[in-house]
PDB file of C-alpha atoms and ligand atoms in Angstrom:
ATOM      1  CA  UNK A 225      48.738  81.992  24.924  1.00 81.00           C
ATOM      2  CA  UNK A 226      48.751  82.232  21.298  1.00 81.00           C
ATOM      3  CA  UNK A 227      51.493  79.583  20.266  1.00 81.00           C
ATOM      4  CA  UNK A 228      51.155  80.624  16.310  1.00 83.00           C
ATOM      5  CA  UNK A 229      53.051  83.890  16.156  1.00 90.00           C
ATOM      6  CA  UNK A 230      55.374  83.643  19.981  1.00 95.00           C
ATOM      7  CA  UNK A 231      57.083  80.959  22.338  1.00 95.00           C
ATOM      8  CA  UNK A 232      55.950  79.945  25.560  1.00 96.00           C
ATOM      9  CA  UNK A 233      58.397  80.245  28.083  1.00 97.00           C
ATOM     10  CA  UNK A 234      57.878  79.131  31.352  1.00 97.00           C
ATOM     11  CA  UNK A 235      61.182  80.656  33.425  1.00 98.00           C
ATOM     12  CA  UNK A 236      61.718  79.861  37.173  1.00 98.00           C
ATOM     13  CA  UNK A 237      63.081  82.429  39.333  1.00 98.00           C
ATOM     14  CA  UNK A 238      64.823  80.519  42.531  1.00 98.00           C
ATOM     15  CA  UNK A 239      65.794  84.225  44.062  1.00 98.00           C
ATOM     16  CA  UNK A 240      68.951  83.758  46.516  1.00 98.00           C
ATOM     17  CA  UNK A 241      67.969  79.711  47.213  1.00 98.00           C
ATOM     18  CA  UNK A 242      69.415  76.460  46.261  1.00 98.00           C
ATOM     19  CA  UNK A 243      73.706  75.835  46.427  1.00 98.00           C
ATOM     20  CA  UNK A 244      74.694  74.586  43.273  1.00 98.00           C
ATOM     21  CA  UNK A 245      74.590  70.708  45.476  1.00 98.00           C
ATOM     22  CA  UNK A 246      70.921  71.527  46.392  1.00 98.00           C
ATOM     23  CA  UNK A 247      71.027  72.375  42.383  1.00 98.00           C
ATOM     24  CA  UNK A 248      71.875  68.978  41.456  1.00 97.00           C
ATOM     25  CA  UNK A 249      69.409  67.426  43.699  1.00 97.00           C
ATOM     26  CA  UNK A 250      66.698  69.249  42.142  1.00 98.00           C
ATOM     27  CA  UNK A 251      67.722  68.370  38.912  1.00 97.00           C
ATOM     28  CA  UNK A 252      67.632  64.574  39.703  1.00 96.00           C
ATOM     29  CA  UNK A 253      64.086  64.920  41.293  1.00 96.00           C
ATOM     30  CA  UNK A 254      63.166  66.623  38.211  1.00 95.00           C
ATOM     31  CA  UNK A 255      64.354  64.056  35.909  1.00 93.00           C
ATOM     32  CA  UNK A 256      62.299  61.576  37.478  1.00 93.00           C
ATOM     33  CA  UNK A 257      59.261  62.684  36.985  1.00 92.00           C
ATOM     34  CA  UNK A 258      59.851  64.615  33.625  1.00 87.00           C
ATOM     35  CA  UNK A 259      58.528  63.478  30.403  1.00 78.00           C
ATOM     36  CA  UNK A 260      61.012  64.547  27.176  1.00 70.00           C
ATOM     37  CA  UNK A 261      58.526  65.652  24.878  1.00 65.00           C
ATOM     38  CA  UNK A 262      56.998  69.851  26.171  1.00 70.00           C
ATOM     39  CA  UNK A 263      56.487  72.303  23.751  1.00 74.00           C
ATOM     40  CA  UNK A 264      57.144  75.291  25.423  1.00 90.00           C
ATOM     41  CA  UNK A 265      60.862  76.359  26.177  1.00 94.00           C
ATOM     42  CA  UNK A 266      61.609  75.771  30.161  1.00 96.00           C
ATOM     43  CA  UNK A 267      64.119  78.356  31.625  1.00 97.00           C
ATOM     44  CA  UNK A 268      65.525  78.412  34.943  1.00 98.00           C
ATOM     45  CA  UNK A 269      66.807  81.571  36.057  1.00 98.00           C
ATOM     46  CA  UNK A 270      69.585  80.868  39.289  1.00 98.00           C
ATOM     47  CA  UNK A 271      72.021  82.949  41.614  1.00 98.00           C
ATOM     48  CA  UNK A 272      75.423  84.003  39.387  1.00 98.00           C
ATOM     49  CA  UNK A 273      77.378  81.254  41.678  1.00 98.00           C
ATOM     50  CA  UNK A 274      75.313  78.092  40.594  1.00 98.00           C
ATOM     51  CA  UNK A 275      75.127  79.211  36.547  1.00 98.00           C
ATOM     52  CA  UNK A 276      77.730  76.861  35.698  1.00 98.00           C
ATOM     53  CA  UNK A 277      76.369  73.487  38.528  1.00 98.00           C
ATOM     54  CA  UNK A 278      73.098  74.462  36.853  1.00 98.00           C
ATOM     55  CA  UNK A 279      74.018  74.403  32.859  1.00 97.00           C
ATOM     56  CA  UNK A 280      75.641  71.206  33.393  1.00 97.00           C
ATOM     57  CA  UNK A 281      72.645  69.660  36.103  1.00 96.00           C
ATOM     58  CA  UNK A 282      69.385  70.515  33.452  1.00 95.00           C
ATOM     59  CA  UNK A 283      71.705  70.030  29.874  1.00 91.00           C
ATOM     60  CA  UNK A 284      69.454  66.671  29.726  1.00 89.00           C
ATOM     61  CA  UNK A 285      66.067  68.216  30.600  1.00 91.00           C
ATOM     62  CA  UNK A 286      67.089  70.865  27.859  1.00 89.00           C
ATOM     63  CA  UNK A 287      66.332  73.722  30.126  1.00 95.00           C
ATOM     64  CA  UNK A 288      67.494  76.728  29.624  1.00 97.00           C
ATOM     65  CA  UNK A 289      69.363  78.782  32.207  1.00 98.00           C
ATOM     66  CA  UNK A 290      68.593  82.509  32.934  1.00 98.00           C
ATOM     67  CA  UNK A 291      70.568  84.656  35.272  1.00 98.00           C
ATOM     68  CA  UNK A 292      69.008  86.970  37.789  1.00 98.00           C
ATOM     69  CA  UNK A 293      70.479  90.199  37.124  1.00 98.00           C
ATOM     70  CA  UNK A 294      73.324  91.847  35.363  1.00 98.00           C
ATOM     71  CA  UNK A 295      76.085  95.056  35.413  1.00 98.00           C
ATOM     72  CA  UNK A 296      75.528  96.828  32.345  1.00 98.00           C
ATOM     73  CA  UNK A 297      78.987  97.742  31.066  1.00 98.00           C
ATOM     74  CA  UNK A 298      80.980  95.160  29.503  1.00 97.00           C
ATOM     75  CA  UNK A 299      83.770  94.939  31.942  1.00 98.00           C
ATOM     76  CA  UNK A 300      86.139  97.577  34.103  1.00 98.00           C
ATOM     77  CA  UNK A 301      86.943  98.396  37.376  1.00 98.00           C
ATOM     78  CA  UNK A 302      83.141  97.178  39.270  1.00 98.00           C
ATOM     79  CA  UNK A 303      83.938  95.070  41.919  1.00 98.00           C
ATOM     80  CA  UNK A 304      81.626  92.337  42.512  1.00 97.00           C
ATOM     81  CA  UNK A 305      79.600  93.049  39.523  1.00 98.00           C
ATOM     82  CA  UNK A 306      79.441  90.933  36.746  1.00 98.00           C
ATOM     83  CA  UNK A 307      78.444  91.229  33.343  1.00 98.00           C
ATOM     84  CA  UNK A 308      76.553  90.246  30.021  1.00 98.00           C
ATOM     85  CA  UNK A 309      79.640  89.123  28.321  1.00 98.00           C
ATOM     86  CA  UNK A 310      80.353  86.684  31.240  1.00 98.00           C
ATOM     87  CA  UNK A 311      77.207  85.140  31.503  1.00 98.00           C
ATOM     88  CA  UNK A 312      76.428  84.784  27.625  1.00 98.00           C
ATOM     89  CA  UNK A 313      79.781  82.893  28.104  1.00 98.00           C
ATOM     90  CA  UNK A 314      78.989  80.536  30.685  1.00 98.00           C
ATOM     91  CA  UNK A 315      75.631  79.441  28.241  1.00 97.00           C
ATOM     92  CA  UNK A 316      73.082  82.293  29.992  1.00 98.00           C
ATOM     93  CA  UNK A 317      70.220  82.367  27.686  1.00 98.00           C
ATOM     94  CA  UNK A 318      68.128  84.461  29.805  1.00 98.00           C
ATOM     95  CA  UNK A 319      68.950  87.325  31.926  1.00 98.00           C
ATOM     96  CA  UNK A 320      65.985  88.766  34.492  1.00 98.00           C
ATOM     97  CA  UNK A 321      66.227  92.868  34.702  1.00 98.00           C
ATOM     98  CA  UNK A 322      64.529  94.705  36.777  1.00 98.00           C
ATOM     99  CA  UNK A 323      62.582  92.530  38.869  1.00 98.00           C
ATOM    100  CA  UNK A 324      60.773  94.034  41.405  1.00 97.00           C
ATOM    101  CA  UNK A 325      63.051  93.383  44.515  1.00 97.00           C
ATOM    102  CA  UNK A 326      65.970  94.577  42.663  1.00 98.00           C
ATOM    103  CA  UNK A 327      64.352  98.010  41.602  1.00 97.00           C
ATOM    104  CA  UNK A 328      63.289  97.942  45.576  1.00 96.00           C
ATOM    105  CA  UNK A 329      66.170  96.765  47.668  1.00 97.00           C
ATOM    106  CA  UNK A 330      69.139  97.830  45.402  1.00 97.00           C
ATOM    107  CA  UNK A 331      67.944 100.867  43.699  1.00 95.00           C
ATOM    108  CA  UNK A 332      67.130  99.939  39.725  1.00 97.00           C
ATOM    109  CA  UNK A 333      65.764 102.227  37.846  1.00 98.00           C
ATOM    110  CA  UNK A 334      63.901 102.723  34.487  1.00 98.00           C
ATOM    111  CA  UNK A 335      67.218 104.063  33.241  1.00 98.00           C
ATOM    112  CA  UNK A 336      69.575 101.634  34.453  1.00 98.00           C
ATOM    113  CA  UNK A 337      67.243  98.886  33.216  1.00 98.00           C
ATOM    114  CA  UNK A 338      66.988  99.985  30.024  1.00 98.00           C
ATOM    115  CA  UNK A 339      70.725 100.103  30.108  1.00 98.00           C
ATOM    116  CA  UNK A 340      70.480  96.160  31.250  1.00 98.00           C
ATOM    117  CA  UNK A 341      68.172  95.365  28.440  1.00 98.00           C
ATOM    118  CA  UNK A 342      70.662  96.703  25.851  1.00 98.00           C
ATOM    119  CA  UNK A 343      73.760  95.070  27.507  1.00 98.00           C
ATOM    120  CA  UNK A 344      71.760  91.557  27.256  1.00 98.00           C
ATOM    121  CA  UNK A 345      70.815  91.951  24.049  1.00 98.00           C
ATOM    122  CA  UNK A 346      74.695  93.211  22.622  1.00 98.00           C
ATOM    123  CA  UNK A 347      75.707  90.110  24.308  1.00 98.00           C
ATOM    124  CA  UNK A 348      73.367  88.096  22.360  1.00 98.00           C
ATOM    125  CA  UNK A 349      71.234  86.818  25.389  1.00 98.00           C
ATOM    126  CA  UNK A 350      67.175  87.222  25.936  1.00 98.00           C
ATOM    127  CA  UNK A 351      66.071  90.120  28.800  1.00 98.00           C
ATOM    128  CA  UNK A 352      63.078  89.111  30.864  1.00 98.00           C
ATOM    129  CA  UNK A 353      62.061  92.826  31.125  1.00 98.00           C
ATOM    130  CA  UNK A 354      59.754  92.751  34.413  1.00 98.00           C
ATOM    131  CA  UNK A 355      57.131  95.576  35.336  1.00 98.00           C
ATOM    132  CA  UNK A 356      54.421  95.700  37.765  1.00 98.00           C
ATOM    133  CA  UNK A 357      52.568  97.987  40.394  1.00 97.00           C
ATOM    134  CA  UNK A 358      52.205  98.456  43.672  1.00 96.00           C
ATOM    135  CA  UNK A 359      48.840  97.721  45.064  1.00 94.00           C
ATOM    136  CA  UNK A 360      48.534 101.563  45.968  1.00 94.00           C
ATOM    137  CA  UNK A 361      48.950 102.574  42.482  1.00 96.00           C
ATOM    138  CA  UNK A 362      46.388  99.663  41.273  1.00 95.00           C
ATOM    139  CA  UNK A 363      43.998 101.010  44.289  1.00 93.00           C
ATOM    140  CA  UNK A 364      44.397 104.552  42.592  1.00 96.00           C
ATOM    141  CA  UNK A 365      43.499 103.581  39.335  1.00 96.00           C
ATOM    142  CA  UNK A 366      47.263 104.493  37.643  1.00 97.00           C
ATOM    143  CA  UNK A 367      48.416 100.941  36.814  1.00 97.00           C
ATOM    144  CA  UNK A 368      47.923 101.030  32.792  1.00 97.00           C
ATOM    145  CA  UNK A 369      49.776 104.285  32.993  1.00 98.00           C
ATOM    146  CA  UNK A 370      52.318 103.007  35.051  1.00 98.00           C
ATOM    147  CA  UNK A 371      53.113 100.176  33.179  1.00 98.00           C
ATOM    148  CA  UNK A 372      53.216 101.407  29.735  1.00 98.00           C
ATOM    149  CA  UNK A 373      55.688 103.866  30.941  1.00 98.00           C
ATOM    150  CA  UNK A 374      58.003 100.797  32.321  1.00 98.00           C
ATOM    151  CA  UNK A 375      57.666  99.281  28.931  1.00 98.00           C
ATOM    152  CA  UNK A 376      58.562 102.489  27.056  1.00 98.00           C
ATOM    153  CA  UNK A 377      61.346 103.283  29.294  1.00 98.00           C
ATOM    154  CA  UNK A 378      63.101  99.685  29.531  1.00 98.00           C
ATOM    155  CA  UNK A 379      62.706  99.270  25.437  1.00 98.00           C
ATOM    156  CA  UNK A 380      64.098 102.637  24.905  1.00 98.00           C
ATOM    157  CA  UNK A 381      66.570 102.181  21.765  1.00 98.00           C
ATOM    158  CA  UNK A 382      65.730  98.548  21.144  1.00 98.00           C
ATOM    159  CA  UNK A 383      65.545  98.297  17.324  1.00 98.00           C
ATOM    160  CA  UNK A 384      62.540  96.379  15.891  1.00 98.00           C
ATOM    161  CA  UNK A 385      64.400  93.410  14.944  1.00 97.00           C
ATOM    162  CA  UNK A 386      65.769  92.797  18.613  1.00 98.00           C
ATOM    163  CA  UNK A 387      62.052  92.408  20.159  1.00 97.00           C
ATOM    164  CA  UNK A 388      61.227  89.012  19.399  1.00 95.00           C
ATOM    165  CA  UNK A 389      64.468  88.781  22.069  1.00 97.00           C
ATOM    166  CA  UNK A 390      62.459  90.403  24.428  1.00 98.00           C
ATOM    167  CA  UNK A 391      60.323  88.853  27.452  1.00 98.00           C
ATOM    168  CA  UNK A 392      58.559  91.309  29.355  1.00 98.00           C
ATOM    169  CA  UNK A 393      57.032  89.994  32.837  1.00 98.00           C
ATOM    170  CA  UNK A 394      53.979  91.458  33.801  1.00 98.00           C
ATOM    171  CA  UNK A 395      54.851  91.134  38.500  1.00 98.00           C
ATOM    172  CA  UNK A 396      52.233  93.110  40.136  1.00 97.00           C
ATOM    173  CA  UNK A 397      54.379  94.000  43.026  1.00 96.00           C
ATOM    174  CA  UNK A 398      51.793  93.058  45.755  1.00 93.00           C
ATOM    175  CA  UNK A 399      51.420  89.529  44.358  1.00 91.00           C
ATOM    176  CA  UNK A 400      54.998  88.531  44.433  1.00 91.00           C
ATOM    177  CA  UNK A 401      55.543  85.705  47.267  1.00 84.00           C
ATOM    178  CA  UNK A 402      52.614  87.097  48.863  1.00 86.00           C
ATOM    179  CA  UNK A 403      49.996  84.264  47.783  1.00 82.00           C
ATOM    180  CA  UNK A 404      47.970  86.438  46.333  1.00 82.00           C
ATOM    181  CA  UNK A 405      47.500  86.194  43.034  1.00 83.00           C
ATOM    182  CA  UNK A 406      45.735  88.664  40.105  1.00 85.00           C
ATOM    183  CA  UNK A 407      42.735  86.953  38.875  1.00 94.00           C
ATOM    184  CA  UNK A 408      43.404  85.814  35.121  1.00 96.00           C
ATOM    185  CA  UNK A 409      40.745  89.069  33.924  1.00 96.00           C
ATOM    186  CA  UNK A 410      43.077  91.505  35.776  1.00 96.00           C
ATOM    187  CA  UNK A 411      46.539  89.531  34.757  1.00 97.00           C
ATOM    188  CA  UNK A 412      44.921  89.094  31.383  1.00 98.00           C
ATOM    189  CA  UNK A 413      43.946  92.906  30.404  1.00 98.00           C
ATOM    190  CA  UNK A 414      47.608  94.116  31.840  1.00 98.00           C
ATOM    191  CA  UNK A 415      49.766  91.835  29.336  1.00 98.00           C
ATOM    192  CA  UNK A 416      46.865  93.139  26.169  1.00 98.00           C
ATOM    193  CA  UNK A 417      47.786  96.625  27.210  1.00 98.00           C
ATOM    194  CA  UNK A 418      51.217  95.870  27.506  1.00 98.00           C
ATOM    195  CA  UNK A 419      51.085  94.216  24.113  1.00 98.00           C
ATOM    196  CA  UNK A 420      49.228  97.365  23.018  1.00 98.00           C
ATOM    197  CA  UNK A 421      51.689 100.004  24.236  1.00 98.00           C
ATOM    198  CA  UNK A 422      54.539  97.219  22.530  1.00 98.00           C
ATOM    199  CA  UNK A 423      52.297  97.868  19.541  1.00 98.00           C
ATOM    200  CA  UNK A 424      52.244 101.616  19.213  1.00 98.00           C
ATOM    201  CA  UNK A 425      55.731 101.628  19.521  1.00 98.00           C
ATOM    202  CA  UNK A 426      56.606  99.155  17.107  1.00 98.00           C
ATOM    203  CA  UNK A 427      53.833  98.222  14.649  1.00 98.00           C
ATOM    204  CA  UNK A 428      51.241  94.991  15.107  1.00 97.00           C
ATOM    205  CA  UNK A 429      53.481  92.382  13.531  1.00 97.00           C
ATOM    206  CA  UNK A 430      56.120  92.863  16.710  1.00 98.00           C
ATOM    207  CA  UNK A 431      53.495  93.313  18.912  1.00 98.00           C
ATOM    208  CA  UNK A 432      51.880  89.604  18.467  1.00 97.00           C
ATOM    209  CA  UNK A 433      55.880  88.443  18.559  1.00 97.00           C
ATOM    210  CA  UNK A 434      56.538  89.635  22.005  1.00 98.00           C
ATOM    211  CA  UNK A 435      56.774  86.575  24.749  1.00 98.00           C
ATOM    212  CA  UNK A 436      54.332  88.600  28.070  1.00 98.00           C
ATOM    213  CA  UNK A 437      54.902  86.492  30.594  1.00 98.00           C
ATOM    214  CA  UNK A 438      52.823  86.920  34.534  1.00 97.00           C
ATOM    215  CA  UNK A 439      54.691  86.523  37.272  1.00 97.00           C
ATOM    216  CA  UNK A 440      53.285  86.816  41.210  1.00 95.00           C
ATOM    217  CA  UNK A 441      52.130  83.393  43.289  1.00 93.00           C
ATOM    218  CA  UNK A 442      51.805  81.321  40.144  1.00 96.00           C
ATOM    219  CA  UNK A 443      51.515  78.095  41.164  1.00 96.00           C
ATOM    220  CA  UNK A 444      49.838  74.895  39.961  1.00 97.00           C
ATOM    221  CA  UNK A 445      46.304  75.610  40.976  1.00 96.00           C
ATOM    222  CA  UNK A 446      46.215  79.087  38.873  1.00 96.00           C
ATOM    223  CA  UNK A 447      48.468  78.369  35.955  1.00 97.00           C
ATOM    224  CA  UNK A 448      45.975  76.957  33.381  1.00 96.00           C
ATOM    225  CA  UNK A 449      43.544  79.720  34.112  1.00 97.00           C
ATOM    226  CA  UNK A 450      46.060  82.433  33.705  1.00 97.00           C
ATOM    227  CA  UNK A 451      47.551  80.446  31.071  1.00 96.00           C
ATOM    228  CA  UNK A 452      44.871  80.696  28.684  1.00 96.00           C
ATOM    229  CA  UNK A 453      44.836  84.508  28.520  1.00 97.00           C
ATOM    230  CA  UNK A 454      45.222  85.452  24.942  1.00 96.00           C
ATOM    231  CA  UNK A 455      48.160  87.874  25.918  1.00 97.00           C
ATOM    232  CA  UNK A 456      49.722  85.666  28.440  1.00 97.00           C
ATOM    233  CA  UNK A 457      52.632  83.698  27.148  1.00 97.00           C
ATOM    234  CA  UNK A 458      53.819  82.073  30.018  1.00 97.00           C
ATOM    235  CA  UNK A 459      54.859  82.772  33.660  1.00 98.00           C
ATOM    236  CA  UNK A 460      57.867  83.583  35.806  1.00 98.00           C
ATOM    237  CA  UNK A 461      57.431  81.206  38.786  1.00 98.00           C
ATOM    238  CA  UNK A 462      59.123  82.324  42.220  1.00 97.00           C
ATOM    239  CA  UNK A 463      58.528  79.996  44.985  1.00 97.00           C
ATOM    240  CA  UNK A 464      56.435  76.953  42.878  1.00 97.00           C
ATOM    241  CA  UNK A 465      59.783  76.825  41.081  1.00 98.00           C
ATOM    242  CA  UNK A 466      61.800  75.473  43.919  1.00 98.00           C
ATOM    243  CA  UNK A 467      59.388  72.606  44.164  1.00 97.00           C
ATOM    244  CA  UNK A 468      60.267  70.158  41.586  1.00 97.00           C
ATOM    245  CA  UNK A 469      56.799  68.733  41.367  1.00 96.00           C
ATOM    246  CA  UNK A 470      55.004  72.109  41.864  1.00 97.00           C
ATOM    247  CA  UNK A 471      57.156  73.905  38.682  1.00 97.00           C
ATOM    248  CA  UNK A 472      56.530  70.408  36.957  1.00 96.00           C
ATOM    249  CA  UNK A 473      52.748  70.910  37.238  1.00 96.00           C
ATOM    250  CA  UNK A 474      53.095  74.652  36.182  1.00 96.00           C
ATOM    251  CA  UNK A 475      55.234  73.264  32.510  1.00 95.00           C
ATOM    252  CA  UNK A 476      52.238  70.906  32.521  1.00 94.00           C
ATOM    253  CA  UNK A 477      50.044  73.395  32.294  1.00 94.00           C
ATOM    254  CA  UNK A 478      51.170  75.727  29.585  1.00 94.00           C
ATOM    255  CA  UNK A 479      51.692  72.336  27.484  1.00 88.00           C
ATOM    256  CA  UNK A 480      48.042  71.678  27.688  1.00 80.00           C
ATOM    257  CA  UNK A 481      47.193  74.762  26.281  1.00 56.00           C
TER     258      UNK A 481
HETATM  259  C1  LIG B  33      59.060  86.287  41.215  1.00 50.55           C
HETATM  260  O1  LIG B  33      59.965  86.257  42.027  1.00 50.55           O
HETATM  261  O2  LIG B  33      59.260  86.768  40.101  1.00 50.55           O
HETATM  262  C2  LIG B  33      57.758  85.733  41.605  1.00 50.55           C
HETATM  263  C3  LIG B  33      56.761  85.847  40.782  1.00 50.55           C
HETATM  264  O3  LIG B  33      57.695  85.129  42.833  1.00 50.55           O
HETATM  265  P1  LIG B  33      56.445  84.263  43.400  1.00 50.55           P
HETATM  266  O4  LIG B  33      56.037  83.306  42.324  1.00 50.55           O
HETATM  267  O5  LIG B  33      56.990  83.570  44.599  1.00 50.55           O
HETATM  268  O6  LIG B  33      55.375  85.227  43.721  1.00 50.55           O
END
């Protein structure tokens, strides 16, 4: 982490878990055990239908709600999508695009992401751009190229100004619920490329902006380790977030940083 020029943002991702009353509960539990004071921001990305039960459940913890996905046109005739304009109005700060499940089970690509990433942004909101290989590509050596083509391809049209909106979330694919976890070297020289490839597009001084998050089996054991990467800013936490104390330890950890 490098808390002089970028946030840490430590996001949850609860996937398609929780009702908005299992939403409340957690909140509660959380509350308990929560001290006010942490410095970095605290997000909590939830299913569309429990946005609203979970703005109003963590408004005292001042955590910040993310959404899980979004439709990129502004409205029309898309039934059961829904879009930025309609989260940004129900108080979304943060909108996850592209994770890996969506570009797996419902077809995302780099194109329609980068679409996502622009809708978010026009709607004033924060994407949490994720990337990540497969463990085949690692095996074969192709991840750095792999991944700085993600990058290129979801920030496609973003002006300069709008990157310091940008969270990218370095998933390798074949550590996401899967307990296994990138060692902090491997996590750690990912997110510097990324920052690198963020760099050559766009100049050092929005480079060293740029929130890189990891995200795959972070939990409270590996956080601090991963944590204190140089180019790590932060995580996005699948299944340690749905454990109040477990994401609790994980916020600990970046604040001791
Ligand atoms: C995720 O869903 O983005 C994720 C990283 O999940 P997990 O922490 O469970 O691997």
């Amino acid at each position: 982490m490098n808390r002089r020029y970028r946030k840490t943002i430590i996001a949850g991702n609860w996937k398609m878990n929780l009702t908005a009353t299992e939403t409340k509960k957690f909140a509660e539990e959380l509350k308990k055990i929560m001290p006010r004071a942490k410095w970095c921001e605290t997000v909590i990305c939830v299913p569309a239908c429990n946005i609203t039960a979970a703005a109003k459940a963590f408004k005292d913890l001042r955590i910040s709600i993310g959404a899980e996905n979004v439709y990129f046109e502004p409205s029309g005739a898309f039934t059961g999508e829904i879009s930025a304009p309609m989260l940004a109005d129900l108080g979304v700060k943060y909108v996850i695009v592209g994770h890996s499940e969506r570009r797996q089970y419902f077809c995302e690509t780099d194109q329609t992401v980068n679409k996502k990433v622009h809708a978010v942004l026009n709607a004033g909101m924060n994407p949490i751009i994720c990337v990540g290989e497969s463990l085949e590509q690692r095996e074969t050596g192709v991840t750095d190229s792999w991944i700085a083509l993600q990058v290129k391809c979801a920030l496609s049209g973003v002006a300069a100004e709008r990157l310091r909106h940008c969270v990218i979330a370095y998933e390798p694919i074949w550590a996401i619920g899967t307990g296994k976890t990138a060692t902090a070297e491997q996590a750690g020289e990912v997110c510097s490329n990324i920052r690198a490839t963020i760099r050559g597009l766009y100049g050092a001084r929005v480079a060293r902006s740029v929130t890189i998050q990891y995200g795959g089996s972070m939990n409270p054991g590996n956080a601090a380790e991963l944590l204190a990467q140089p180019d790590i800013d932060g995580g996005l936490i699948g299944g340690a977030s749905l454990k109040p104390d477990q994401f609790l330890d994980i916020i600990n950890a970046a604040n001791q940083e």
